Coordinates of C-alpha atoms and ligand atoms in Angstrom, one line a residue:
X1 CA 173.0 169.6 83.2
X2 CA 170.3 171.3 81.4
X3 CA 172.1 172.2 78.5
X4 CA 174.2 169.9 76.8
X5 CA 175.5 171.6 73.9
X6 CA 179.2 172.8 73.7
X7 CA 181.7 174.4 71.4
X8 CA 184.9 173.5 70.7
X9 CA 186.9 176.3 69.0
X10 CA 190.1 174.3 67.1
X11 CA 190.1 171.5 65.5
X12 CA 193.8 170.8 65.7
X13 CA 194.9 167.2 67.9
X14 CA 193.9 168.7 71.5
X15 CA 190.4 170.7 70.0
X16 CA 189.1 167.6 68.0
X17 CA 190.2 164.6 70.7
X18 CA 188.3 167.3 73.2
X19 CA 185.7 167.1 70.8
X20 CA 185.4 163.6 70.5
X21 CA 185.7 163.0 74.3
X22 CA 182.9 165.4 74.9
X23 CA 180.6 163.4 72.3
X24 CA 181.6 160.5 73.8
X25 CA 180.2 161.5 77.4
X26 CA 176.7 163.0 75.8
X27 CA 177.1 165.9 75.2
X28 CA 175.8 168.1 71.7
X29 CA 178.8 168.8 70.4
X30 CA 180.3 171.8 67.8
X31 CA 183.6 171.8 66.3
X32 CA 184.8 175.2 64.7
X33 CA 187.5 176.3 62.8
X34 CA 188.3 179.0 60.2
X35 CA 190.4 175.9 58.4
X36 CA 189.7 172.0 57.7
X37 CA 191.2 169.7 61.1
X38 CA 194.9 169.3 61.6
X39 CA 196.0 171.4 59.3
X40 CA 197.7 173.4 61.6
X41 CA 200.5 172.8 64.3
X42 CA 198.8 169.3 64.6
X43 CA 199.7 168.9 60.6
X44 CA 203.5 169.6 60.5
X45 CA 204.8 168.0 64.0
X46 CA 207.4 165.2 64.5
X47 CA 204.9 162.5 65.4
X48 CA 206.7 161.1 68.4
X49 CA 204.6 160.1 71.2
X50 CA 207.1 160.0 73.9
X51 CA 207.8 159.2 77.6
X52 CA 211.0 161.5 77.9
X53 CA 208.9 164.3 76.6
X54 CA 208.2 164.9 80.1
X55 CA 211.4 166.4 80.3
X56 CA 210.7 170.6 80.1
X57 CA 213.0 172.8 78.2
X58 CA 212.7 175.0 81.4
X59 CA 214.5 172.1 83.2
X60 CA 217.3 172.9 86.7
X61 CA 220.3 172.5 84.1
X62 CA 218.9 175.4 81.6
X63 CA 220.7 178.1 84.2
X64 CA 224.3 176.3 83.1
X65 CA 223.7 176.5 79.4
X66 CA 221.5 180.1 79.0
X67 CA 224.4 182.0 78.6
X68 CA 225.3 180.0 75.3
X69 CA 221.9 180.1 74.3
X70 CA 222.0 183.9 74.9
X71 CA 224.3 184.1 72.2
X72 CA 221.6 182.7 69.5
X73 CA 224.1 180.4 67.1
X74 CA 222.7 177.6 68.9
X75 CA 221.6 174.7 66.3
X76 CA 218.5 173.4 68.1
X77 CA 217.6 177.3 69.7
X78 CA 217.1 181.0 68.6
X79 CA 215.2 183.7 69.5
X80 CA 214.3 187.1 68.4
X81 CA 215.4 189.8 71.0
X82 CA 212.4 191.9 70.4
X83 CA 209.8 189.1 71.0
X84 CA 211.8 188.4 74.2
X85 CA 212.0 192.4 75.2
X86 CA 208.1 192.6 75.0
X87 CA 207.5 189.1 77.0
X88 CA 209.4 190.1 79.7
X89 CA 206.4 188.0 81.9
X90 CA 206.5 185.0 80.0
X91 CA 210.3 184.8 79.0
X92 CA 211.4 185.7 82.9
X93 CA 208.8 183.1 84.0
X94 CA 209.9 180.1 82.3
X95 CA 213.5 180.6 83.0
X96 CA 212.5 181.6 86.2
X97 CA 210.9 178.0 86.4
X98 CA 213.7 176.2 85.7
X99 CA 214.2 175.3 89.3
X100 CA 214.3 172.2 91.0
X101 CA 210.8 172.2 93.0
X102 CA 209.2 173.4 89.4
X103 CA 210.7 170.7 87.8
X104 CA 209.1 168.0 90.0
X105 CA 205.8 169.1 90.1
X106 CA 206.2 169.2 86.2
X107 CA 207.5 165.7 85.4
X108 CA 205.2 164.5 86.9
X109 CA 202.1 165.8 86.1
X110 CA 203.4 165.5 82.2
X111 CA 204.3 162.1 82.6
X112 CA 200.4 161.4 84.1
X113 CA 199.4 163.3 81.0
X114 CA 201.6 161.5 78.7
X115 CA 201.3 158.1 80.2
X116 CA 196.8 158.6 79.9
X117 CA 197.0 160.3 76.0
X118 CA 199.5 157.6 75.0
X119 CA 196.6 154.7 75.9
X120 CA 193.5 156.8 74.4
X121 CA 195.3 157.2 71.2
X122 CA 196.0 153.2 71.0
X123 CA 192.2 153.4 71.6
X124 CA 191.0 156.0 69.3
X125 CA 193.4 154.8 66.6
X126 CA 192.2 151.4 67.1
X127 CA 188.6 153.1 66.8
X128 CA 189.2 154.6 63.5
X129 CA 191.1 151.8 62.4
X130 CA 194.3 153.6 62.0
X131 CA 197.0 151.1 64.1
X132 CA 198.8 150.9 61.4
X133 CA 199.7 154.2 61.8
X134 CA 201.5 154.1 64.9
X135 CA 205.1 151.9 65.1
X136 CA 205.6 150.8 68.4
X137 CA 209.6 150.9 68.6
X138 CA 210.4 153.9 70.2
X139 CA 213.0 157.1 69.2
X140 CA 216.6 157.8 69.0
X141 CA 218.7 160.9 71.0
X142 CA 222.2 161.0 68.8
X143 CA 225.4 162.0 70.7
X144 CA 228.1 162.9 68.3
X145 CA 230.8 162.7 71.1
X146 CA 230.8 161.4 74.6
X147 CA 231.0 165.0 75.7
X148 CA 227.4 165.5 74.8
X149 CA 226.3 162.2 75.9
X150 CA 227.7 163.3 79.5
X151 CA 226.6 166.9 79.2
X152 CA 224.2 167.9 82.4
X153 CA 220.7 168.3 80.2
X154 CA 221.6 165.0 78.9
X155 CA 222.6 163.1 81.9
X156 CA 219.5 165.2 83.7
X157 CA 217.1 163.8 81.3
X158 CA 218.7 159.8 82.0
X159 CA 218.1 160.2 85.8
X160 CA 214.4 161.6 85.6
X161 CA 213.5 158.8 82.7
X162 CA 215.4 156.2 85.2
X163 CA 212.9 158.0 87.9
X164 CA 209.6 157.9 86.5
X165 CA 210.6 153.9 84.9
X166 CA 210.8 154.7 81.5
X167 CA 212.4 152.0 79.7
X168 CA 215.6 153.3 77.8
X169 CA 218.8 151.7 76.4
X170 CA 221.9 153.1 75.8
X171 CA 223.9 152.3 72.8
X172 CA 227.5 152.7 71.5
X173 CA 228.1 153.5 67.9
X174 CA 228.1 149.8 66.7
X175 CA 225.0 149.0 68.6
X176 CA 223.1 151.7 66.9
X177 CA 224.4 151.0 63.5
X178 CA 223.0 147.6 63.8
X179 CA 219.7 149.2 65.0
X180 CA 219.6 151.9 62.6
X181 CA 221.9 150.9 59.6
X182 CA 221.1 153.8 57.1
X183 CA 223.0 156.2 59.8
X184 CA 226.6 157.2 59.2
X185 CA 229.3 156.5 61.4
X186 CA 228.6 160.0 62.9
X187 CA 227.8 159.0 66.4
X188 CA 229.6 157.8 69.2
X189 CA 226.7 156.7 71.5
X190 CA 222.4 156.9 71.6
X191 CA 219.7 156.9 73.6
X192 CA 217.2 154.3 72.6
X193 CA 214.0 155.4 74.5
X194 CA 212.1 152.6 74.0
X195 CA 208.9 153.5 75.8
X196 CA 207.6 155.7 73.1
X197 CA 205.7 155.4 69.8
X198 CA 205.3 157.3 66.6
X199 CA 202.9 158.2 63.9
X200 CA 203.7 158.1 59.9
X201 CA 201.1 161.3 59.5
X202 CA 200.2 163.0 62.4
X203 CA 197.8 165.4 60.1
X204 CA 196.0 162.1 58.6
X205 CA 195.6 160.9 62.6
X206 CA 193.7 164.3 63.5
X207 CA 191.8 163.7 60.4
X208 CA 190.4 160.2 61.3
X209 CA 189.7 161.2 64.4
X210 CA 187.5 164.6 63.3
X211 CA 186.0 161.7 60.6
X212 CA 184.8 159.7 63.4
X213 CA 183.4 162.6 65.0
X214 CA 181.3 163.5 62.2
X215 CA 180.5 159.6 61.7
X216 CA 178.9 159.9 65.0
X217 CA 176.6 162.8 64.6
X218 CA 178.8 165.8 65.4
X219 CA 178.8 169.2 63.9
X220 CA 181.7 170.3 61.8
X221 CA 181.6 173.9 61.4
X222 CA 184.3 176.2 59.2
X223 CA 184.3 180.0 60.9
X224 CA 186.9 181.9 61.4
X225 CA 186.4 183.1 65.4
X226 CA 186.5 186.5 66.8
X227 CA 185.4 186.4 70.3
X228 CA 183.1 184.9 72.9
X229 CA 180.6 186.6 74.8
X230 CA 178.0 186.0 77.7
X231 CA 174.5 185.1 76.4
X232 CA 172.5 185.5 79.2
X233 CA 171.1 182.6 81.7
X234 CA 175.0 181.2 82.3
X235 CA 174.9 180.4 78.5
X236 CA 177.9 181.8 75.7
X237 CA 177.7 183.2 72.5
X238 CA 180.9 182.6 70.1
X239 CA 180.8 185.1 67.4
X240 CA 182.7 184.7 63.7
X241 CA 184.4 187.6 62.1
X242 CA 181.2 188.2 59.5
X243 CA 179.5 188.8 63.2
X244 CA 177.3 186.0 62.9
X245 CA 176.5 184.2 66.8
X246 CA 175.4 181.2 68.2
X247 CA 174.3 180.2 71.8
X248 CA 176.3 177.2 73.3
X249 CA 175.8 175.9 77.2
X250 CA 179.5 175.7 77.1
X251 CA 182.6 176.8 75.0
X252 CA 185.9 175.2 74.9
X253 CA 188.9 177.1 73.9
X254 CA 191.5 174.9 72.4
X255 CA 193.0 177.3 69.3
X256 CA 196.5 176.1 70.0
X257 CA 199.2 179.0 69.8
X258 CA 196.2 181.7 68.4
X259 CA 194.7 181.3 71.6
X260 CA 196.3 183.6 73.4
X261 CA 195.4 186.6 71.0
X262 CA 191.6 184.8 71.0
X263 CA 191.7 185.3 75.0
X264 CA 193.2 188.8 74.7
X265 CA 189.6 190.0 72.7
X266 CA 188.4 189.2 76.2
X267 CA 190.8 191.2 78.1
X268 CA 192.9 188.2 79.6
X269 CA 196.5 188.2 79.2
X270 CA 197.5 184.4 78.7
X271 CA 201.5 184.6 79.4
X272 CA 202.6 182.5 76.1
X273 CA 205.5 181.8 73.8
X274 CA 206.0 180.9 70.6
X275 CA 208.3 178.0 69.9
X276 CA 208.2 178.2 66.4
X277 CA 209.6 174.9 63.9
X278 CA 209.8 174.5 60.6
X279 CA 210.1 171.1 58.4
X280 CA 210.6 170.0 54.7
X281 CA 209.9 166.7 53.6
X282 CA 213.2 164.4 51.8
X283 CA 213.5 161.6 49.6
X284 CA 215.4 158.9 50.9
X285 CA 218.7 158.9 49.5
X286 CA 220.3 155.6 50.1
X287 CA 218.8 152.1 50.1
X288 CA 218.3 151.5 53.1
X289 CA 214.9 153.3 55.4
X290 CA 214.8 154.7 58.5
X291 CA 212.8 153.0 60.9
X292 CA 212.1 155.2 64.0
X293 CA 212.2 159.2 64.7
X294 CA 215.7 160.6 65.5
X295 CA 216.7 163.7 67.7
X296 CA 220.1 164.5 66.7
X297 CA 221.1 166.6 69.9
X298 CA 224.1 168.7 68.0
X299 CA 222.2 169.2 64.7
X300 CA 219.4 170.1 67.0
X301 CA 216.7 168.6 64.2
X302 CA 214.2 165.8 64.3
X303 CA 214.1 163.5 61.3
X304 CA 210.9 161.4 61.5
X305 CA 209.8 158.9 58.9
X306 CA 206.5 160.0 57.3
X307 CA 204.0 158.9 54.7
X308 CA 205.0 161.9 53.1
X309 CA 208.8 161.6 53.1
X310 CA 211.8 162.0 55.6
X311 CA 210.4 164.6 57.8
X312 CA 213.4 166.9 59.2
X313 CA 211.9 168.9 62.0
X314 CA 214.1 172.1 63.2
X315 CA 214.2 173.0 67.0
X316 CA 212.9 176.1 68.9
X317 CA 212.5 179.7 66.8
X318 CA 211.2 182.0 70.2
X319 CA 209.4 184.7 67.7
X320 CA 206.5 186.7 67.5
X321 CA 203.8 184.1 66.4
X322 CA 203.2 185.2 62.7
X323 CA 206.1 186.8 62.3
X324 CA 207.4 186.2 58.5
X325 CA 209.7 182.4 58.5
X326 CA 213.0 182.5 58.2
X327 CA 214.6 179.4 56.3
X328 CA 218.0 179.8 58.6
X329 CA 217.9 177.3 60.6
X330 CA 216.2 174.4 58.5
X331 CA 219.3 175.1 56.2
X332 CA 221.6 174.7 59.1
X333 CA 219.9 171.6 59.9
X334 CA 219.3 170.1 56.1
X335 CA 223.5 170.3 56.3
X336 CA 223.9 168.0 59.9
X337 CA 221.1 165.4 58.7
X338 CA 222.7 165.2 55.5
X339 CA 226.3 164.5 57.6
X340 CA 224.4 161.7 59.8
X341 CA 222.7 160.3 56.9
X342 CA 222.0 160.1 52.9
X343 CA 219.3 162.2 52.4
X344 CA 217.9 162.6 48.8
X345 CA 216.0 165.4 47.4
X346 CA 214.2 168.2 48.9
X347 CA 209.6 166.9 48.2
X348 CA 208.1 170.1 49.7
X349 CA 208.0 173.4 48.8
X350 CA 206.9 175.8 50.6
X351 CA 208.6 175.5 54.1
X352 CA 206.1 174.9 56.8
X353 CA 206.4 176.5 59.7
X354 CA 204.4 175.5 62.7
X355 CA 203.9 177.4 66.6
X356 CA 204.5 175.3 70.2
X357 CA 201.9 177.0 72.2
X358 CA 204.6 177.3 75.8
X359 CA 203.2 178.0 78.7
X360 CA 206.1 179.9 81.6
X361 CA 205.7 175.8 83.5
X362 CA 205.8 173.9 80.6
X363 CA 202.4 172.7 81.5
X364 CA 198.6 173.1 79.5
X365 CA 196.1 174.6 81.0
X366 CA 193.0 172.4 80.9
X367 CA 190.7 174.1 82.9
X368 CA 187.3 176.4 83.4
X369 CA 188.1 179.9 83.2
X370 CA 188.3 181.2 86.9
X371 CA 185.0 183.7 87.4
X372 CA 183.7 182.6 83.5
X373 CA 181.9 179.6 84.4
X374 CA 180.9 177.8 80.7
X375 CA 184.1 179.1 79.7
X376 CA 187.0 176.4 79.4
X377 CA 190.6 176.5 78.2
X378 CA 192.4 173.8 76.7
X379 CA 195.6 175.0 75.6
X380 CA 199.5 175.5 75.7
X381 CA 200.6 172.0 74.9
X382 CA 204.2 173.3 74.1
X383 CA 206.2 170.4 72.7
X384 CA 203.8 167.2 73.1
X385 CA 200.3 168.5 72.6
X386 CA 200.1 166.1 69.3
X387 CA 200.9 163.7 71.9
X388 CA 198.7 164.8 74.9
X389 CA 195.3 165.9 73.4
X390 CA 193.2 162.8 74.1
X391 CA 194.6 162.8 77.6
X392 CA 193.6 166.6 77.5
X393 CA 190.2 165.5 76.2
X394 CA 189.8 162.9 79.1
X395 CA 190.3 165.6 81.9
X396 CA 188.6 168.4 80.7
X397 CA 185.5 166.5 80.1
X398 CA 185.9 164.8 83.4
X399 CA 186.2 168.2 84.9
X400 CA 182.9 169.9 82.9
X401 CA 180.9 166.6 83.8
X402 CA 181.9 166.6 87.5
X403 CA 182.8 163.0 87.8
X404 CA 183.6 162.1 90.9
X405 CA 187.0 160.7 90.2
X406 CA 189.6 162.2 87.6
X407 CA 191.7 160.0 85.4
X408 CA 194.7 162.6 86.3
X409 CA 195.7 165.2 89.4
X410 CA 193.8 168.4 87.7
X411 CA 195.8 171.2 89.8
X412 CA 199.0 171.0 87.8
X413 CA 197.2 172.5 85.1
X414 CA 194.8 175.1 87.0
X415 CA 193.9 178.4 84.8
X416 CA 194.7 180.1 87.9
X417 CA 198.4 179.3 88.1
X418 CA 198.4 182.5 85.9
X419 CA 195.1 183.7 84.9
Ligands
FAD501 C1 208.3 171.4 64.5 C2 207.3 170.9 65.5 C3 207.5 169.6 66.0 C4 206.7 169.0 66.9 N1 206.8 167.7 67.3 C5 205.9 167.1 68.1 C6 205.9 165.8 68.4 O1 206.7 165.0 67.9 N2 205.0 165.2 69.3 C7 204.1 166.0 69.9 O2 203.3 165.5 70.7 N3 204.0 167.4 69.6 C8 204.9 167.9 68.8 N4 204.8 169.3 68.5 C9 203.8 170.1 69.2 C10 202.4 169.9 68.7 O3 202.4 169.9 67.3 C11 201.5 171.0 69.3 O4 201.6 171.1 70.7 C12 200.0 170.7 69.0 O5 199.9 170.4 67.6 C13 199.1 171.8 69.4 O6 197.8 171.3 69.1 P1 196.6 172.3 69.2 O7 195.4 171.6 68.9 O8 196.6 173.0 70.5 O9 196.9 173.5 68.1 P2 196.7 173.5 66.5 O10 197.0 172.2 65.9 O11 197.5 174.7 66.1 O12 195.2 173.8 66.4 C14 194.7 175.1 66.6 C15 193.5 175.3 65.6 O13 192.9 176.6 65.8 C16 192.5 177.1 64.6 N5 192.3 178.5 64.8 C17 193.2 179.4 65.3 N6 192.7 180.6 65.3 C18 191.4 180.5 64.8 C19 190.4 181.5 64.6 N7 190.5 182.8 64.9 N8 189.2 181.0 64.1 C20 189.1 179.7 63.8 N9 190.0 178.8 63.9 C21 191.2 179.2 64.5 C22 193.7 176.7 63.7 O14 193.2 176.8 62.3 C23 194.0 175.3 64.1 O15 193.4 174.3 63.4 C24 205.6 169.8 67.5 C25 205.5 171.2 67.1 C26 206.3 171.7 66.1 C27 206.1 173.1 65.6

């Protein structure tokens, strides 16, 4: 390769471990965004770092439990009918998806993707010396009633952990309150999924790892992008919105949920959807601390313990992505955490509100663009990608350095699956 420099537009989790990756293998590396890394989607996430998050939303069970979704007053899912009306091809796609053949494929190829980014952040957190970050003693699924415990999602999810080996545990109501004392007596049984890990700051984990980047010679660049173009002799010019350009052997695209609108400047039509969350940071209210993320399925909210407070995460928005927040449903779910445990004052104001970057299979793409060689995508990590980005990282740089052999199956996530 004649020409080693490349630029990495985003420095969220996937932009900045693609980043680092890319340094790591030789190559001249840029990093560019309009704001500082992780301030973004990779800021405001749950932290969890999980097995079972190979499990799709698009999963064979979704066609049993769409119609009550349809009726948005679900806790953990609403949508906006307009942004579904004008994404007919994404919205039909990923229900369309939800079929059994899909569902393999996607497993696992997550749980590859999972299983790799898992062991590079031990490594890159280890790097930065950061450990201490990361608790090692997994997450909690909360079933208010056997009902849910049994329902087909649920019992779904079991049997594909049980497939791929994932170590889980299931606990009655005073099994988990011996694990997880601060909880009220709210719960009948849990799903301790112990082959997972969690961060106390996922923000402050992007950070150390742009830090080390810079440590080790990289460039660190604040512009706010408006569009790539070719500069002649296979190389690409990324141009700011003040027009300024610079010439880069190769370009990586990794600008999370804004990608899409990046790749439409260049006339292609990435099929994505928003899966917008919100969270608010609480004080503890009792004595006692929580010690591990919980997913309270009938809340439909994550509670995570953060440097910064209780984290309660709210589940899926579908919405245009900047369309104005709408407080709704971290109310709702404020009202069950504060039923399942004593949660003291609201710490943060304003609401955040953050975008999962969903792809119609659930899967990234981490791939050239097909017919743009120098041009590669890195993008639509949905659900996980504060989890998967150094596995992400490892790929994609495989793939641009033409190793020989891959640390992962590279066709599950093929640009040309849609592009
Ligand atoms: C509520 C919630 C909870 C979640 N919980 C988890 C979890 O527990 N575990 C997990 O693994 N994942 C979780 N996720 C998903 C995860 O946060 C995302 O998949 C991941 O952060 C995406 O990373 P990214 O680098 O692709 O995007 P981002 O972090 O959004 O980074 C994109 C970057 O591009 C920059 N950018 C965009 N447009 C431009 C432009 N025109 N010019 C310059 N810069 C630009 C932005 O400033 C940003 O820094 C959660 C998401 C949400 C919303």
């Amino acid at each position: 390769m004649t020409d080693n420099t490349v630029a990495v537009l985003g420095a969220g989790m996937v932009g900045v471990a693609t980043a680092l990756e890319l340094q790591r293998r030789g190559m001249a590396v840029t990093l560019m965004d309009r704001r500082a890394p992780g301030q973004e989607t990779s800021y405001g996430n749950a932290g969890v770092i999980a097995r079972s998050s190979l499990m799709p939303f698009n999963h064979p069970r979704l066609w049993g439990t769409l119609p009550g979704l349809l009726r948005n007053r679900s806790a953990g899912f609403c949508y906006n009918p307009a942004f579904v009306a004008g994404n007919l091809r994404w919205a039909t796609s990923f229900v369309g998806n939800a079929r059994q053949n899909i569902f393999a494929e996607t497993t696992a190829a997550l749980d590859g993707l999972i299983r790799l980014s898992t062991a590079e952040h031990r490594r890159l957190l280890a790097e930065v010396q950061e450990l201490q970050r990361l608790r090692d003693n997994g997450w909690l699924f909360l079933y208010r009633d056997a009902a849910g415990f049994d329902g087909p999602g649920a019992e779904l999810g079991r049997a594909t952990m049980a497939q791929f080996g994932i170590a889980t545990q299931t606990l009655n109501a005073a099994e988990l309150q011996d694990l997880e004392p601060v909880l009220k007596p709210v719960f009948a049984k849990a799903l301790w999924i112990q082959d997972s890990c969690s961060v106390d700051s996922p923000g402050a984990v992007v950070r150390a790892y742009a830090d080390a980047f810079v440590a080790r010679g990289g460039a660190l660049q604040t512009a706010d992008l408006r569009t790539v173009r070719h500069a002649g002799d296979g190389r690409w010019q990324v141009i700011d919105s003040s027009g300024a350009a610079r010439d880069f052997g190769r370009v990586v695209v990794a600008l999370g949920p804004w990608s899409q609108k990046f790749m439409a400047e260049l006339g292609v039509d990435v099929p994505m959807g928003f899966e917008r969350g919100y969270h608010l940071h609480y004080a503890a209210g009792g004595s006692g601390a929580l010690q591990r993320p919980i997913y309270d399925t009938a809340g439909g909210y994550v509670l995570s313990p953060m440097e910064q407070g209780l984290r309660l995460s709210t589940g899926v928005e579908l919405n245009h992505c900047d369309a104005p927040m709408k407080p709704r449903q971290l109310e709702a779910a404020e009202a069950s955490a504060r039923e399942a445990l004593p949660l003291g004052e609201r710490l943060e104001q304003p609401l955040w509100m953050g975008r999962r970057p969903t792809l119609p299979d659930s899967r990234p793409v981490i791939d050239e663009m097909p017919g743009r060689p120098g041009l590669w995508l890195a993008f639509g990590h949905q659900h996980i990608g504060f989890s998967t980005g150094p596995g992400t990282a490892a790929l994609l740089a495989s793939l641009m350095l033409g190793d020989r052999q891959l640390p992962l199956d590279p066709r599950p996530f093929r640009a040309s699956r849609f592009l």
